[in-house]
mmCIF file of C-alpha atoms in Angstrom:
data_model
loop_
_atom_site.group_PDB
_atom_site.id
_atom_site.type_symbol
_atom_site.label_atom_id
_atom_site.label_comp_id
_atom_site.label_asym_id
_atom_site.label_seq_id
_atom_site.Cartn_x
_atom_site.Cartn_y
_atom_site.Cartn_z
ATOM 1 C CA MET A 1 -157.794 35.652 142.616
ATOM 2 C CA LYS A 2 -156.118 32.250 142.341
ATOM 3 C CA TYR A 3 -157.491 29.229 140.508
ATOM 4 C CA ASP A 4 -156.211 25.803 139.590
ATOM 5 C CA VAL A 5 -157.654 26.019 136.067
ATOM 6 C CA VAL A 6 -158.993 28.930 134.030
ATOM 7 C CA VAL A 7 -160.881 28.111 130.825
ATOM 8 C CA VAL A 8 -161.112 30.841 128.194
ATOM 9 C CA GLY A 9 -164.249 30.538 126.049
ATOM 10 C CA ALA A 10 -167.649 29.343 127.304
ATOM 11 C CA GLY A 11 -168.817 27.507 124.201
ATOM 12 C CA PRO A 12 -169.591 23.776 124.371
ATOM 13 C CA VAL A 13 -165.898 22.857 124.443
ATOM 14 C CA GLY A 14 -164.984 25.366 127.132
ATOM 15 C CA SER A 15 -167.945 24.527 129.356
ATOM 16 C CA THR A 16 -167.224 20.807 129.037
ATOM 17 C CA ALA A 17 -163.533 21.271 129.831
ATOM 18 C CA ALA A 18 -164.358 23.461 132.835
ATOM 19 C CA ARG A 19 -166.902 20.975 134.191
ATOM 20 C CA HIS A 20 -164.499 18.061 133.933
ATOM 21 C CA ALA A 21 -161.714 20.039 135.571
ATOM 22 C CA ALA A 22 -164.079 20.721 138.483
ATOM 23 C CA LEU A 23 -165.157 17.079 138.600
ATOM 24 C CA ASN A 24 -161.483 16.210 139.071
ATOM 25 C CA GLY A 25 -161.138 18.452 142.112
ATOM 26 C CA ALA A 26 -159.891 21.724 140.628
ATOM 27 C CA LYS A 27 -160.992 25.231 141.483
ATOM 28 C CA VAL A 28 -162.121 26.468 138.073
ATOM 29 C CA LEU A 29 -162.998 29.799 136.461
ATOM 30 C CA LEU A 30 -164.726 29.939 133.065
ATOM 31 C CA LEU A 31 -164.366 33.166 131.079
ATOM 32 C CA GLU A 32 -166.606 34.401 128.258
ATOM 33 C CA GLU A 33 -165.896 37.648 126.438
ATOM 34 C CA HIS A 34 -169.494 38.196 125.345
ATOM 35 C CA ALA A 35 -172.361 39.392 127.506
ATOM 36 C CA SER A 36 -174.297 36.125 127.215
ATOM 37 C CA ILE A 37 -173.616 32.458 126.549
ATOM 38 C CA GLY A 38 -174.285 31.208 123.021
ATOM 39 C CA SER A 39 -174.146 34.606 121.315
ATOM 40 C CA PRO A 40 -173.168 35.350 118.650
ATOM 41 C CA VAL A 41 -173.891 32.048 116.925
ATOM 42 C CA GLY A 42 -171.224 30.829 114.499
ATOM 43 C CA CYS A 43 -172.327 27.281 113.749
ATOM 44 C CA THR A 44 -174.748 25.386 111.515
ATOM 45 C CA GLY A 45 -176.386 23.846 114.575
ATOM 46 C CA LEU A 46 -176.520 20.321 113.151
ATOM 47 C CA LEU A 47 -175.140 17.958 115.787
ATOM 48 C CA SER A 48 -174.738 14.218 115.406
ATOM 49 C CA THR A 49 -176.405 12.024 118.001
ATOM 50 C CA ARG A 50 -172.913 11.054 119.145
ATOM 51 C CA ALA A 51 -171.969 14.723 119.616
ATOM 52 C CA VAL A 52 -174.915 15.304 121.938
ATOM 53 C CA ALA A 53 -174.090 12.125 123.854
ATOM 54 C CA GLU A 54 -170.397 13.098 124.085
ATOM 55 C CA CYS A 55 -171.506 16.301 125.813
ATOM 56 C CA GLU A 56 -173.320 14.026 128.291
ATOM 57 C CA LEU A 57 -176.716 15.354 127.316
ATOM 58 C CA LYS A 58 -179.948 13.742 126.224
ATOM 59 C CA PRO A 59 -181.909 15.373 123.388
ATOM 60 C CA SER A 60 -184.394 17.809 124.849
ATOM 61 C CA ASP A 61 -187.083 20.170 123.598
ATOM 62 C CA GLU A 62 -185.102 22.864 125.378
ATOM 63 C CA PHE A 63 -182.541 22.909 122.575
ATOM 64 C CA VAL A 64 -183.656 20.492 119.807
ATOM 65 C CA PHE A 65 -185.731 21.934 116.956
ATOM 66 C CA ASN A 66 -185.716 18.946 114.617
ATOM 67 C CA SER A 67 -184.213 15.499 114.148
ATOM 68 C CA VAL A 68 -182.567 14.334 110.920
ATOM 69 C CA ARG A 69 -182.107 10.795 109.648
ATOM 70 C CA GLY A 70 -180.350 11.265 106.321
ATOM 71 C CA ALA A 71 -179.065 13.462 103.516
ATOM 72 C CA ALA A 72 -179.819 14.164 99.885
ATOM 73 C CA VAL A 73 -176.542 14.767 98.055
ATOM 74 C CA HIS A 74 -177.130 16.846 94.915
ATOM 75 C CA ALA A 75 -174.559 16.569 92.135
ATOM 76 C CA PRO A 76 -173.755 19.672 90.065
ATOM 77 C CA ASP A 77 -175.779 18.237 87.147
ATOM 78 C CA GLY A 78 -178.865 17.865 89.360
ATOM 79 C CA GLN A 79 -178.858 14.104 90.025
ATOM 80 C CA CYS A 80 -179.542 13.198 93.625
ATOM 81 C CA LEU A 81 -177.941 10.567 95.862
ATOM 82 C CA PRO A 82 -180.476 9.761 98.618
ATOM 83 C CA ILE A 83 -178.871 8.571 101.852
ATOM 84 C CA ASP A 84 -181.394 7.324 104.394
ATOM 85 C CA GLY A 85 -180.014 6.449 107.806
ATOM 86 C CA LYS A 86 -183.360 4.836 108.744
ATOM 87 C CA GLN A 87 -183.155 6.375 112.234
ATOM 88 C CA THR A 88 -182.237 9.675 113.836
ATOM 89 C CA ARG A 89 -178.630 10.489 113.013
ATOM 90 C CA ALA A 90 -178.466 14.157 113.988
ATOM 91 C CA TYR A 91 -180.320 16.981 115.679
ATOM 92 C CA VAL A 92 -180.951 20.523 114.508
ATOM 93 C CA VAL A 93 -180.450 22.584 117.628
ATOM 94 C CA SER A 94 -180.624 26.076 119.016
ATOM 95 C CA ARG A 95 -176.974 26.728 119.729
ATOM 96 C CA LYS A 96 -177.867 29.435 122.217
ATOM 97 C CA SER A 97 -179.924 27.022 124.321
ATOM 98 C CA PHE A 98 -177.462 24.158 123.814
ATOM 99 C CA ASP A 99 -174.472 26.244 124.886
ATOM 100 C CA ARG A 100 -176.320 27.619 127.898
ATOM 101 C CA THR A 101 -177.340 24.143 129.011
ATOM 102 C CA LEU A 102 -173.685 23.079 129.076
ATOM 103 C CA ALA A 103 -172.628 26.251 130.902
ATOM 104 C CA VAL A 104 -175.271 25.624 133.575
ATOM 105 C CA MET A 105 -173.989 22.060 133.970
ATOM 106 C CA ALA A 106 -170.501 23.456 134.576
ATOM 107 C CA VAL A 107 -171.711 25.972 137.149
ATOM 108 C CA GLU A 108 -173.637 23.236 138.939
ATOM 109 C CA GLU A 109 -170.324 21.425 139.456
ATOM 110 C CA GLY A 110 -168.796 24.457 141.128
ATOM 111 C CA VAL A 111 -167.297 26.293 138.147
ATOM 112 C CA GLU A 112 -167.276 30.083 138.503
ATOM 113 C CA LEU A 113 -168.484 31.882 135.368
ATOM 114 C CA SER A 114 -167.437 35.383 134.396
ATOM 115 C CA LEU A 115 -169.116 37.075 131.422
ATOM 116 C CA ARG A 116 -167.842 40.121 129.538
ATOM 117 C CA THR A 117 -164.326 39.040 130.432
ATOM 118 C CA ARG A 118 -161.743 39.067 127.666
ATOM 119 C CA ALA A 119 -158.246 37.601 127.890
ATOM 120 C CA ILE A 120 -155.672 40.099 126.638
ATOM 121 C CA GLY A 121 -152.396 38.374 127.535
ATOM 122 C CA PHE A 122 -150.537 36.491 130.197
ATOM 123 C CA GLU A 123 -147.220 36.155 131.959
ATOM 124 C CA LYS A 124 -145.655 32.994 133.337
ATOM 125 C CA THR A 125 -143.646 33.078 136.536
ATOM 126 C CA ASN A 126 -140.474 31.049 136.848
ATOM 127 C CA PRO A 127 -141.243 27.422 137.637
ATOM 128 C CA GLU A 128 -140.897 26.240 141.185
ATOM 129 C CA ALA A 129 -138.782 23.114 141.259
ATOM 130 C CA GLY A 130 -140.651 20.522 143.266
ATOM 131 C CA LYS A 131 -140.101 16.961 144.259
ATOM 132 C CA GLU A 132 -139.175 14.432 141.589
ATOM 133 C CA GLY A 133 -138.360 17.183 139.104
ATOM 134 C CA LYS A 134 -141.887 18.620 138.922
ATOM 135 C CA GLU A 135 -142.227 22.160 137.557
ATOM 136 C CA SER A 136 -145.097 24.281 138.809
ATOM 137 C CA PHE A 137 -145.670 27.162 136.392
ATOM 138 C CA GLN A 138 -147.918 29.980 137.528
ATOM 139 C CA VAL A 139 -149.793 31.901 134.866
ATOM 140 C CA LYS A 140 -150.908 35.464 135.452
ATOM 141 C CA LEU A 141 -153.748 35.883 132.985
ATOM 142 C CA LYS A 142 -154.490 39.478 132.086
ATOM 143 C CA VAL A 143 -158.128 40.218 131.315
ATOM 144 C CA LEU A 144 -160.560 43.041 130.747
ATOM 145 C CA ARG A 145 -163.611 42.399 132.928
ATOM 146 C CA ASN A 146 -166.412 44.802 132.037
ATOM 147 C CA GLY A 147 -163.762 46.926 130.391
ATOM 148 C CA LYS A 148 -161.515 47.123 133.455
ATOM 149 C CA PRO A 149 -158.088 45.441 133.600
ATOM 150 C CA GLU A 150 -157.546 42.631 136.095
ATOM 151 C CA THR A 151 -155.032 39.868 136.648
ATOM 152 C CA ILE A 152 -156.064 36.302 137.441
ATOM 153 C CA ALA A 153 -153.550 33.794 138.787
ATOM 154 C CA THR A 154 -153.893 30.161 137.757
ATOM 155 C CA SER A 155 -151.871 27.012 137.345
ATOM 156 C CA VAL A 156 -153.291 26.049 133.944
ATOM 157 C CA VAL A 157 -155.128 27.923 131.184
ATOM 158 C CA ILE A 158 -157.301 25.973 128.735
ATOM 159 C CA GLY A 159 -157.756 27.913 125.512
ATOM 160 C CA ALA A 160 -161.188 27.060 124.129
ATOM 161 C CA ASP A 161 -161.534 30.433 122.461
ATOM 162 C CA GLY A 162 -162.195 29.366 118.919
ATOM 163 C CA VAL A 163 -160.665 29.646 115.501
ATOM 164 C CA LYS A 164 -158.944 32.983 116.245
ATOM 165 C CA SER A 165 -157.631 31.789 119.591
ATOM 166 C CA ARG A 166 -155.814 34.530 121.470
ATOM 167 C CA ILE A 167 -154.512 32.008 123.974
ATOM 168 C CA ALA A 168 -152.768 30.120 121.156
ATOM 169 C CA SER A 169 -151.179 33.359 119.963
ATOM 170 C CA TYR A 170 -150.089 34.450 123.422
ATOM 171 C CA ALA A 171 -148.573 31.021 124.062
ATOM 172 C CA GLY A 172 -146.654 31.021 120.776
ATOM 173 C CA LEU A 173 -148.499 27.925 119.560
ATOM 174 C CA GLU A 174 -149.299 27.477 115.885
ATOM 175 C CA LYS A 175 -152.770 27.943 114.468
ATOM 176 C CA PRO A 176 -154.736 25.173 112.674
ATOM 177 C CA ALA A 177 -153.467 24.321 109.204
ATOM 178 C CA ARG A 178 -156.358 25.929 107.308
ATOM 179 C CA VAL A 179 -159.494 27.946 107.916
ATOM 180 C CA LEU A 180 -162.527 27.624 105.639
ATOM 181 C CA PRO A 181 -164.625 30.805 105.546
ATOM 182 C CA GLY A 182 -168.335 30.074 105.821
ATOM 183 C CA ILE A 183 -171.682 31.812 105.797
ATOM 184 C CA GLN A 184 -175.241 30.781 106.640
ATOM 185 C CA ILE A 185 -178.704 32.284 106.638
ATOM 186 C CA GLU A 186 -181.913 31.034 108.209
ATOM 187 C CA ALA A 187 -184.765 31.539 105.785
ATOM 188 C CA PRO A 188 -188.190 30.382 104.613
ATOM 189 C CA TYR A 189 -187.525 27.275 102.528
ATOM 190 C CA ALA A 190 -190.009 24.621 101.432
ATOM 191 C CA SER A 191 -188.066 21.489 102.322
ATOM 192 C CA ASP A 192 -188.984 18.291 100.466
ATOM 193 C CA ASP A 193 -188.632 16.327 103.699
ATOM 194 C CA SER A 194 -187.550 17.875 106.996
ATOM 195 C CA ASP A 195 -185.973 14.540 108.007
ATOM 196 C CA PHE A 196 -183.179 15.123 105.491
ATOM 197 C CA VAL A 197 -180.441 17.718 105.050
ATOM 198 C CA GLU A 198 -179.347 18.630 101.524
ATOM 199 C CA LEU A 199 -175.704 18.810 100.427
ATOM 200 C CA PHE A 200 -174.380 20.462 97.258
ATOM 201 C CA PRO A 201 -170.694 19.759 96.501
ATOM 202 C CA GLY A 202 -169.013 21.318 93.498
ATOM 203 C CA SER A 203 -168.262 24.729 92.052
ATOM 204 C CA SER A 204 -171.102 26.354 94.003
ATOM 205 C CA ALA A 205 -168.812 26.038 97.031
ATOM 206 C CA PRO A 206 -165.289 25.206 95.774
ATOM 207 C CA GLY A 207 -163.388 22.809 98.003
ATOM 208 C CA PHE A 208 -166.286 22.060 100.351
ATOM 209 C CA PHE A 209 -170.075 22.173 99.865
ATOM 210 C CA ALA A 210 -173.283 24.135 100.283
ATOM 211 C CA TRP A 211 -176.119 22.879 102.474
ATOM 212 C CA THR A 212 -179.690 23.264 103.611
ATOM 213 C CA VAL A 213 -180.553 22.121 107.139
ATOM 214 C CA PRO A 214 -184.287 21.995 107.938
ATOM 215 C CA VAL A 215 -185.369 23.615 111.190
ATOM 216 C CA ASP A 216 -188.905 22.511 110.303
ATOM 217 C CA GLU A 217 -191.030 22.056 107.184
ATOM 218 C CA LYS A 218 -190.975 25.782 106.369
ATOM 219 C CA ILE A 219 -187.650 27.098 107.673
ATOM 220 C CA SER A 220 -184.113 25.942 106.808
ATOM 221 C CA ARG A 221 -180.572 27.045 107.437
ATOM 222 C CA ILE A 222 -178.855 27.583 104.090
ATOM 223 C CA GLY A 223 -175.131 28.074 103.854
ATOM 224 C CA LEU A 224 -171.763 27.107 102.429
ATOM 225 C CA ALA A 225 -168.067 27.082 103.186
ATOM 226 C CA LEU A 226 -165.096 27.387 100.835
ATOM 227 C CA GLU A 227 -161.519 26.219 100.493
ATOM 228 C CA PRO A 228 -159.852 29.572 99.664
ATOM 229 C CA ALA A 229 -157.004 27.998 97.708
ATOM 230 C CA LEU A 230 -159.549 26.411 95.345
ATOM 231 C CA ALA A 231 -162.159 29.163 95.301
ATOM 232 C CA TRP A 232 -159.715 31.730 93.973
ATOM 233 C CA LYS A 233 -157.157 29.658 92.090
ATOM 234 C CA ASN A 234 -155.303 30.604 88.914
ATOM 235 C CA GLY A 235 -155.864 34.313 89.317
ATOM 236 C CA GLN A 236 -159.626 33.926 89.490
ATOM 237 C CA GLU A 237 -161.346 37.025 90.882
ATOM 238 C CA GLU A 238 -161.668 36.718 94.642
ATOM 239 C CA LYS A 239 -165.259 36.427 95.792
ATOM 240 C CA SER A 240 -166.542 36.514 99.332
ATOM 241 C CA PRO A 241 -168.541 33.602 100.769
ATOM 242 C CA LEU A 242 -171.533 35.960 100.603
ATOM 243 C CA ALA A 243 -171.079 36.358 96.847
ATOM 244 C CA TYR A 244 -170.921 32.580 96.421
ATOM 245 C CA LEU A 245 -174.044 32.132 98.567
ATOM 246 C CA GLU A 246 -175.993 34.769 96.651
ATOM 247 C CA LYS A 247 -175.071 33.082 93.374
ATOM 248 C CA PHE A 248 -176.025 29.661 94.761
ATOM 249 C CA LEU A 249 -179.447 30.907 95.898
ATOM 250 C CA ARG A 250 -180.305 32.439 92.555
ATOM 251 C CA SER A 251 -178.704 29.887 90.194
ATOM 252 C CA ASN A 252 -179.237 26.410 91.682
ATOM 253 C CA PRO A 253 -182.581 25.255 90.215
ATOM 254 C CA HIS A 254 -183.477 23.011 93.143
ATOM 255 C CA VAL A 255 -182.805 25.649 95.790
ATOM 256 C CA LYS A 256 -184.202 28.551 93.791
ATOM 257 C CA ALA A 257 -187.581 26.814 93.523
ATOM 258 C CA LYS A 258 -187.865 26.452 97.307
ATOM 259 C CA TYR A 259 -186.242 29.600 98.640
ATOM 260 C CA SER A 260 -188.542 32.582 99.150
ATOM 261 C CA GLY A 261 -185.899 35.274 98.812
ATOM 262 C CA SER A 262 -185.812 36.583 102.382
ATOM 263 C CA MET A 263 -183.863 35.728 105.540
ATOM 264 C CA LEU A 264 -184.522 35.527 109.262
ATOM 265 C CA ASP A 265 -180.950 35.243 110.519
ATOM 266 C CA PHE A 266 -177.399 35.603 109.219
ATOM 267 C CA VAL A 267 -174.085 34.247 110.558
ATOM 268 C CA VAL A 268 -170.516 34.100 109.313
ATOM 269 C CA GLY A 269 -167.515 32.252 110.667
ATOM 270 C CA GLY A 270 -164.492 30.117 109.963
ATOM 271 C CA ILE A 271 -164.012 26.347 110.110
ATOM 272 C CA PRO A 272 -160.494 25.365 111.222
ATOM 273 C CA ILE A 273 -159.239 22.065 109.829
ATOM 274 C CA GLY A 274 -155.938 20.345 110.425
ATOM 275 C CA PRO A 275 -154.720 20.382 114.047
ATOM 276 C CA GLN A 276 -151.363 21.948 114.808
ATOM 277 C CA GLU A 277 -148.431 19.722 115.693
ATOM 278 C CA ASN A 278 -148.591 20.682 119.358
ATOM 279 C CA THR A 279 -151.561 21.770 121.471
ATOM 280 C CA VAL A 280 -149.767 22.314 124.801
ATOM 281 C CA SER A 281 -147.070 24.474 126.326
ATOM 282 C CA ASP A 282 -146.052 25.199 129.912
ATOM 283 C CA GLY A 283 -149.305 25.917 131.758
ATOM 284 C CA ILE A 284 -151.393 26.008 128.558
ATOM 285 C CA LEU A 285 -153.746 23.592 126.748
ATOM 286 C CA LEU A 286 -155.780 24.194 123.586
ATOM 287 C CA ALA A 287 -159.079 22.464 122.799
ATOM 288 C CA GLY A 288 -161.787 22.536 120.133
ATOM 289 C CA ASP A 289 -161.523 24.976 117.240
ATOM 290 C CA ALA A 290 -158.458 26.552 118.859
ATOM 291 C CA ALA A 291 -156.716 23.195 118.421
ATOM 292 C CA GLY A 292 -158.041 22.501 114.901
ATOM 293 C CA GLN A 293 -160.024 19.505 116.139
ATOM 294 C CA THR A 294 -162.850 20.034 113.632
ATOM 295 C CA LYS A 295 -163.866 17.253 111.240
ATOM 296 C CA PRO A 296 -162.522 18.099 107.752
ATOM 297 C CA THR A 297 -165.309 16.151 106.024
ATOM 298 C CA SER A 298 -168.299 17.945 107.562
ATOM 299 C CA GLY A 299 -166.930 20.944 109.416
ATOM 300 C CA GLY A 300 -168.504 19.755 112.663
ATOM 301 C CA GLY A 301 -166.541 20.324 115.834
ATOM 302 C CA ILE A 302 -168.800 19.526 118.779
ATOM 303 C CA TYR A 303 -168.173 15.776 119.008
ATOM 304 C CA THR A 304 -164.419 16.037 118.534
ATOM 305 C CA GLY A 305 -164.174 19.145 120.699
ATOM 306 C CA ALA A 306 -166.151 17.633 123.574
ATOM 307 C CA PHE A 307 -164.093 14.436 123.389
ATOM 308 C CA ALA A 308 -160.885 16.447 123.710
ATOM 309 C CA ALA A 309 -162.350 18.857 126.281
ATOM 310 C CA LYS A 310 -163.058 16.098 128.781
ATOM 311 C CA ILE A 311 -159.446 14.959 128.514
ATOM 312 C CA ALA A 312 -158.209 18.551 128.793
ATOM 313 C CA GLY A 313 -160.214 19.216 131.942
ATOM 314 C CA LYS A 314 -159.034 16.030 133.614
ATOM 315 C CA VAL A 315 -155.355 16.436 132.713
ATOM 316 C CA ALA A 316 -155.316 20.147 133.629
ATOM 317 C CA ALA A 317 -156.916 19.525 137.012
ATOM 318 C CA ARG A 318 -154.642 16.668 137.951
ATOM 319 C CA ALA A 319 -151.522 18.476 136.793
ATOM 320 C CA ALA A 320 -152.450 21.575 138.805
ATOM 321 C CA LEU A 321 -153.186 19.559 141.944
ATOM 322 C CA GLU A 322 -149.972 17.539 141.532
ATOM 323 C CA GLY A 323 -147.942 20.733 141.278
ATOM 324 C CA ASP A 324 -146.506 19.976 137.836
ATOM 325 C CA THR A 325 -147.893 22.100 135.006
ATOM 326 C CA SER A 326 -144.945 21.815 132.652
ATOM 327 C CA ALA A 327 -145.459 21.114 128.970
ATOM 328 C CA LYS A 328 -144.009 17.671 129.593
ATOM 329 C CA ARG A 329 -146.716 16.878 132.151
ATOM 330 C CA LEU A 330 -149.514 18.435 130.088
ATOM 331 C CA SER A 331 -148.415 16.550 126.963
ATOM 332 C CA GLU A 332 -150.495 13.661 128.308
ATOM 333 C CA TYR A 333 -153.489 15.604 126.958
ATOM 334 C CA ASP A 334 -151.947 15.925 123.503
ATOM 335 C CA GLN A 335 -151.174 12.218 123.397
ATOM 336 C CA LEU A 336 -154.607 11.089 124.600
ATOM 337 C CA TRP A 337 -156.746 13.238 122.331
ATOM 338 C CA ARG A 338 -154.651 12.287 119.288
ATOM 339 C CA LYS A 339 -154.955 8.613 120.212
ATOM 340 C CA GLY A 340 -158.734 8.974 120.114
ATOM 341 C CA LEU A 341 -159.137 11.418 117.226
ATOM 342 C CA GLY A 342 -155.884 11.766 115.315
ATOM 343 C CA LYS A 343 -156.284 8.979 112.763
ATOM 344 C CA GLU A 344 -159.882 9.936 111.999
ATOM 345 C CA LEU A 345 -158.932 13.575 111.448
ATOM 346 C CA GLU A 346 -156.028 12.513 109.223
ATOM 347 C CA ILE A 347 -158.298 10.337 107.061
ATOM 348 C CA GLY A 348 -160.915 13.074 107.043
ATOM 349 C CA MET A 349 -158.380 15.540 105.679
ATOM 350 C CA LYS A 350 -157.464 13.158 102.865
ATOM 351 C CA ILE A 351 -161.144 12.792 101.951
ATOM 352 C CA HIS A 352 -161.620 16.568 102.157
ATOM 353 C CA ASP A 353 -158.693 17.256 99.844
ATOM 354 C CA TYR A 354 -159.627 14.549 97.356
ATOM 355 C CA VAL A 355 -163.315 15.424 96.994
ATOM 356 C CA GLY A 356 -162.688 19.159 97.174
ATOM 357 C CA LYS A 357 -160.392 19.078 94.139
ATOM 358 C CA LEU A 358 -162.813 17.200 91.898
ATOM 359 C CA GLU A 359 -164.312 19.164 89.037
ATOM 360 C CA ASP A 360 -168.079 19.222 88.570
ATOM 361 C CA ARG A 361 -168.024 16.563 85.845
ATOM 362 C CA GLN A 362 -165.971 14.278 88.091
ATOM 363 C CA LEU A 363 -168.398 14.796 90.957
ATOM 364 C CA ASN A 364 -171.278 13.937 88.641
ATOM 365 C CA ASP A 365 -169.567 10.662 87.723
ATOM 366 C CA LEU A 366 -168.672 9.844 91.326
ATOM 367 C CA ILE A 367 -172.161 10.477 92.693
ATOM 368 C CA GLY A 368 -173.660 8.519 89.824
ATOM 369 C CA SER A 369 -171.353 5.582 90.578
ATOM 370 C CA LEU A 370 -172.482 5.519 94.219
ATOM 371 C CA ASN A 371 -176.164 5.585 93.329
ATOM 372 C CA THR A 372 -176.851 1.843 93.360
ATOM 373 C CA PRO A 373 -179.009 -0.114 95.853
ATOM 374 C CA SER A 374 -176.130 -2.187 97.215
ATOM 375 C CA ILE A 375 -173.836 0.788 97.768
ATOM 376 C CA LEU A 376 -176.648 2.825 99.306
ATOM 377 C CA ASN A 377 -177.364 -0.054 101.681
ATOM 378 C CA THR A 378 -173.707 -0.055 102.733
ATOM 379 C CA ILE A 379 -173.816 3.698 103.287
ATOM 380 C CA THR A 380 -176.999 3.345 105.343
ATOM 381 C CA GLU A 381 -175.501 0.639 107.520
ATOM 382 C CA TYR A 382 -172.015 2.068 108.049
ATOM 383 C CA GLY A 383 -172.331 5.783 107.340
ATOM 384 C CA ASP A 384 -171.115 7.808 110.309
ATOM 385 C CA MET A 385 -170.808 11.610 110.490
ATOM 386 C CA ASP A 386 -168.116 11.333 113.132
ATOM 387 C CA HIS A 387 -166.116 8.363 111.809
ATOM 388 C CA PRO A 388 -166.143 8.436 107.989
ATOM 389 C CA SER A 389 -163.237 5.985 107.887
ATOM 390 C CA VAL A 390 -165.582 3.161 108.925
ATOM 391 C CA LEU A 391 -167.673 3.606 105.775
ATOM 392 C CA MET A 392 -164.646 4.095 103.524
ATOM 393 C CA ARG A 393 -163.130 0.855 104.762
ATOM 394 C CA LYS A 394 -166.396 -1.035 104.213
ATOM 395 C CA LEU A 395 -166.749 0.376 100.707
ATOM 396 C CA MET A 396 -163.176 -0.549 99.850
ATOM 397 C CA PHE A 397 -163.716 -4.188 100.758
ATOM 398 C CA SER A 398 -167.315 -4.510 99.595
ATOM 399 C CA GLY A 399 -168.624 -6.512 96.654
ATOM 400 C CA ASN A 400 -168.712 -3.227 94.716
ATOM 401 C CA SER A 401 -164.967 -2.715 94.977
ATOM 402 C CA LEU A 402 -164.372 -2.772 91.215
ATOM 403 C CA ARG A 403 -167.098 -0.220 90.585
ATOM 404 C CA LEU A 404 -165.790 1.965 93.393
ATOM 405 C CA MET A 405 -162.175 1.683 92.280
ATOM 406 C CA LYS A 406 -163.277 2.928 88.888
ATOM 407 C CA ALA A 407 -165.020 5.874 90.530
ATOM 408 C CA PHE A 408 -162.323 6.699 93.094
ATOM 409 C CA GLY A 409 -159.243 5.533 91.194
ATOM 410 C CA THR A 410 -156.456 4.660 93.612
ATOM 411 C CA PHE A 411 -157.672 7.116 96.265
ATOM 412 C CA LEU A 412 -159.243 4.510 98.564
ATOM 413 C CA LYS A 413 -155.925 2.677 98.824
ATOM 414 C CA THR A 414 -154.232 5.820 100.164
ATOM 415 C CA LEU A 415 -156.540 6.101 103.183
ATOM 416 C CA PHE A 416 -155.288 3.234 105.289
#
């Protein structure tokens, strides 16, 4: 079996990369280690409108459960910062249906799909020196298909196999800078308004935040993620994300009053933040969670992953067809995705680190400082799940700059 491009991982990023490789003329194989697309689920399932559009989809009843227009940010002392986007800003989706829709789109473009196929290693043959110094690496990808060993020959492998990427390990590429362990349940929950998610920063989820995401008026997804270095600092007893979630459900007054005490679903996973210095090697590209392309502010990775995946598919296909799959040739991908996402991810990491280190009393003061009509209007107009730097810049140069400088100190000046 010989392909131009093999994509490992049939999540949204992998399916998008595979489809765009096929659209650029490559013979493409898409591998998924599980028996079905979209299982198991390891995501909150809250996608920005831009994320859905970046995947070249329109919202559909096939995968959209609910639409969301804003957020209620709850400070540790109970005060609430209401952020109303005035229009749909995100969708609560079925990740199983969403992922399968993207996989079908890939297959419709000629991508071959192989389920229950797990990559277990690869070998690279010596490059064939071509014209103009081109180097054509051939990768022999070793897999277990339905438990039986096989070898698949390809010019380029795109690793879209998630936070624990085997392709990254096999290629000797670094992993993302940090991984935030997370947990989520789906449960009966009497939401105040199913048009709004709820966010709970502070010691309930050290270094990140807890959330409720309404599927409808009666059911919500409730979860949290942690920054391990902050959750268990100074010799503090190590607690699992489950222990933090159980404490949050029974001790937060707002949540406790609305949560019935049962659950309908349960997922755990890791959120990689901080992309590695290099996401390519000879014959190999990394995309999505495998490349640390997740937003550090929200933990979302579909918009950023799909953006990078389209570049990965195009570059991989063209490199394979040109007969030059060297790291030098494939570095075009690394350059292009960083040009589009790098600065935003860098600013997002600064925001993540700053807010995550605030103590509860500091968060109370900060949220209270933001809770004015003029600042809320600015947030409504410029707030963006995918580009938080836009809002931060507007806040820094707004008429509330003195008030904000008092709240943020010199932090805003460090962003740009």
